[in-house]
Amino acid sequence: MPVRQVTPMSVIRRYTEQRIALKMAILRRRMAYIGETCIRSGRLKGSYMDRTANLRSSVGYVLVEDGKIITMSGFEQLPGNRRPGKGEKRNGGKQGREFAMDTARKFPEGLVLILVAGMKYAARVADSGKDVLDSAEREAELLMGQLTNQVE
């Protein structure tokens, strides 16, 4: 007795597309959660002296899908420990947002979570042995492994 397909291919295709869309929505939410968790961690665990709060304010994330920004952190400017000196500005949030958006343009395909510290001197601070985003990156890798495996 031969096997016969009774369900129309259009029904199978629609069901498959709905399941994929649901899994992608779950994955997007989980990646945004990872981004929020990691920027909170990066701001709290940063082991550097933050006088103007520019570096901590520039820490954030952007979630990009196929070149389009789906969501991003607020990049709000945090209060600093002192007033900005001559020539200094409190613009870390703005710098972080711009850096995140520039970085997002480099990923035209796929679903990508980008964590940034957007001040130009962030790499110098990290190279001096201070934790700028190191603990946040480790946490992102751990959470990504845990939470994305649960989507299946």
Short mmCIF file of C-alpha atoms in Angstrom, two decimals:
data_model
loop_
_atom_site.label_atom_id
_atom_site.label_comp_id
_atom_site.label_asym_id
_atom_site.label_seq_id
_atom_site.Cartn_x
_atom_site.Cartn_y
_atom_site.Cartn_z
CA MET A 1 0.00 0.00 0.00
CA PRO A 2 1.69 3.22 -1.13
CA VAL A 3 1.92 6.29 1.13
CA ARG A 4 -0.23 9.17 -0.03
CA GLN A 5 0.06 12.82 0.95
CA VAL A 6 -3.32 14.09 2.10
CA THR A 7 -2.30 17.43 3.57
CA PRO A 8 -1.83 20.11 0.91
CA MET A 9 1.72 21.48 0.59
CA SER A 10 0.39 25.01 1.19
CA VAL A 11 -0.77 23.96 4.68
CA ILE A 12 2.57 22.33 5.45
CA ARG A 13 4.46 25.38 4.17
CA ARG A 14 2.26 27.81 6.19
CA TYR A 15 2.70 25.73 9.38
CA THR A 16 6.47 25.60 8.88
CA GLU A 17 6.69 29.36 8.29
CA GLN A 18 4.59 30.05 11.42
CA ARG A 19 6.85 27.84 13.55
CA ILE A 20 9.97 29.51 12.21
CA ALA A 21 8.48 32.98 12.85
CA LEU A 22 7.62 31.97 16.42
CA LYS A 23 11.13 30.63 17.07
CA MET A 24 12.69 33.79 15.63
CA ALA A 25 10.48 36.01 17.82
CA ILE A 26 11.56 34.03 20.90
CA LEU A 27 15.21 34.26 19.84
CA ARG A 28 14.95 38.05 19.32
CA ARG A 29 13.41 38.53 22.78
CA ARG A 30 16.08 36.40 24.41
CA MET A 31 18.90 38.21 22.64
CA ALA A 32 17.48 41.58 23.72
CA TYR A 33 17.31 40.23 27.28
CA ILE A 34 20.97 39.18 27.01
CA GLY A 35 21.85 42.67 25.76
CA GLU A 36 20.05 44.36 28.67
CA THR A 37 21.62 41.99 31.20
CA CYS A 38 25.09 42.50 29.81
CA ILE A 39 25.02 46.28 29.67
CA ARG A 40 23.82 46.36 33.27
CA SER A 41 26.71 44.05 34.14
CA GLY A 42 29.19 46.09 32.09
CA ARG A 43 28.18 49.31 33.78
CA LEU A 44 28.21 47.86 37.29
CA LYS A 45 31.36 45.74 37.02
CA GLY A 46 33.45 48.24 35.08
CA SER A 47 36.67 48.48 37.09
CA TYR A 48 37.75 51.92 35.94
CA MET A 49 37.49 55.39 37.49
CA ASP A 50 34.58 57.11 35.81
CA ARG A 51 34.73 60.83 36.46
CA THR A 52 32.36 62.17 33.80
CA ALA A 53 30.35 58.92 33.35
CA ASN A 54 30.96 59.13 29.62
CA LEU A 55 32.48 55.66 29.32
CA ARG A 56 29.71 53.96 31.36
CA SER A 57 27.07 55.93 29.43
CA SER A 58 28.56 54.74 26.13
CA VAL A 59 28.11 51.08 27.12
CA GLY A 60 25.11 49.58 25.36
CA TYR A 61 23.83 47.10 22.82
CA VAL A 62 22.10 46.95 19.48
CA LEU A 63 20.23 43.97 18.02
CA VAL A 64 20.40 43.82 14.23
CA GLU A 65 18.53 41.53 11.86
CA ASP A 66 19.45 41.51 8.18
CA GLY A 67 20.96 44.98 8.43
CA LYS A 68 18.02 46.56 10.27
CA ILE A 69 18.16 47.61 13.89
CA ILE A 70 15.43 45.78 15.79
CA THR A 71 16.12 47.22 19.22
CA MET A 72 18.86 48.93 21.16
CA SER A 73 19.60 50.08 24.67
CA GLY A 74 18.76 53.62 25.71
CA PHE A 75 22.35 54.91 25.90
CA GLU A 76 21.20 57.38 28.55
CA GLN A 77 23.77 59.76 29.94
CA LEU A 78 24.61 58.81 33.54
CA PRO A 79 25.59 61.39 36.16
CA GLY A 80 29.33 61.70 36.73
CA ASN A 81 31.36 62.17 39.93
CA ARG A 82 32.54 65.61 38.88
CA ARG A 83 31.79 68.34 36.40
CA PRO A 84 33.36 67.99 32.98
CA GLY A 85 36.65 69.85 32.67
CA LYS A 86 37.52 72.40 30.03
CA GLY A 87 36.93 70.89 26.59
CA GLU A 88 35.10 67.88 28.06
CA LYS A 89 31.45 67.16 27.45
CA ARG A 90 28.97 64.73 28.89
CA ASN A 91 28.16 62.96 25.66
CA GLY A 92 28.93 59.29 26.33
CA GLY A 93 25.38 58.16 25.62
CA LYS A 94 25.37 59.95 22.27
CA GLN A 95 28.82 58.60 21.36
CA GLY A 96 27.78 55.06 22.32
CA ARG A 97 24.60 55.22 20.25
CA GLU A 98 26.47 56.53 17.19
CA PHE A 99 29.17 53.86 17.52
CA ALA A 100 26.56 51.10 17.90
CA MET A 101 24.66 52.30 14.83
CA ASP A 102 27.87 52.53 12.77
CA THR A 103 28.85 49.02 13.85
CA ALA A 104 25.36 47.67 13.03
CA ARG A 105 25.80 48.74 9.39
CA LYS A 106 28.59 46.18 9.05
CA PHE A 107 26.12 43.29 9.47
CA PRO A 108 23.73 43.20 6.50
CA GLU A 109 22.74 39.56 7.08
CA GLY A 110 21.70 37.43 10.03
CA LEU A 111 20.66 38.16 13.60
CA VAL A 112 23.47 39.89 15.51
CA LEU A 113 23.78 41.18 19.08
CA ILE A 114 26.43 43.90 19.38
CA LEU A 115 27.76 45.11 22.74
CA VAL A 116 29.69 48.38 22.62
CA ALA A 117 31.65 50.81 24.73
CA GLY A 118 31.46 53.77 22.38
CA MET A 119 34.03 56.22 23.70
CA LYS A 120 37.19 56.47 21.59
CA TYR A 121 39.36 55.76 24.62
CA ALA A 122 37.47 52.59 25.70
CA ALA A 123 40.03 50.27 24.09
CA ARG A 124 42.89 52.12 25.79
CA VAL A 125 41.20 51.71 29.17
CA ALA A 126 40.60 48.00 28.49
CA ASP A 127 44.20 47.54 27.31
CA SER A 128 45.40 48.97 30.62
CA GLY A 129 43.84 45.97 32.38
CA LYS A 130 40.53 47.53 33.39
CA ASP A 131 37.24 45.69 32.87
CA VAL A 132 35.24 47.78 30.42
CA LEU A 133 33.20 45.07 28.68
CA ASP A 134 35.17 41.90 29.50
CA SER A 135 32.78 40.59 32.14
CA ALA A 136 29.78 41.62 30.02
CA GLU A 137 31.16 39.68 27.03
CA ARG A 138 31.74 36.57 29.14
CA GLU A 139 28.22 36.85 30.51
CA ALA A 140 26.81 37.29 26.98
CA GLU A 141 28.55 34.14 25.77
CA LEU A 142 27.27 32.16 28.75
CA LEU A 143 23.70 33.43 28.44
CA MET A 144 23.70 33.03 24.67
CA GLY A 145 24.60 29.37 25.04
CA GLN A 146 21.98 28.80 27.74
CA LEU A 147 19.09 30.74 26.27
CA THR A 148 19.45 30.01 22.58
CA ASN A 149 19.61 26.25 23.16
CA GLN A 150 16.19 26.49 24.83
CA VAL A 151 14.56 27.88 21.66
CA GLU A 152 14.54 24.46 19.96
#
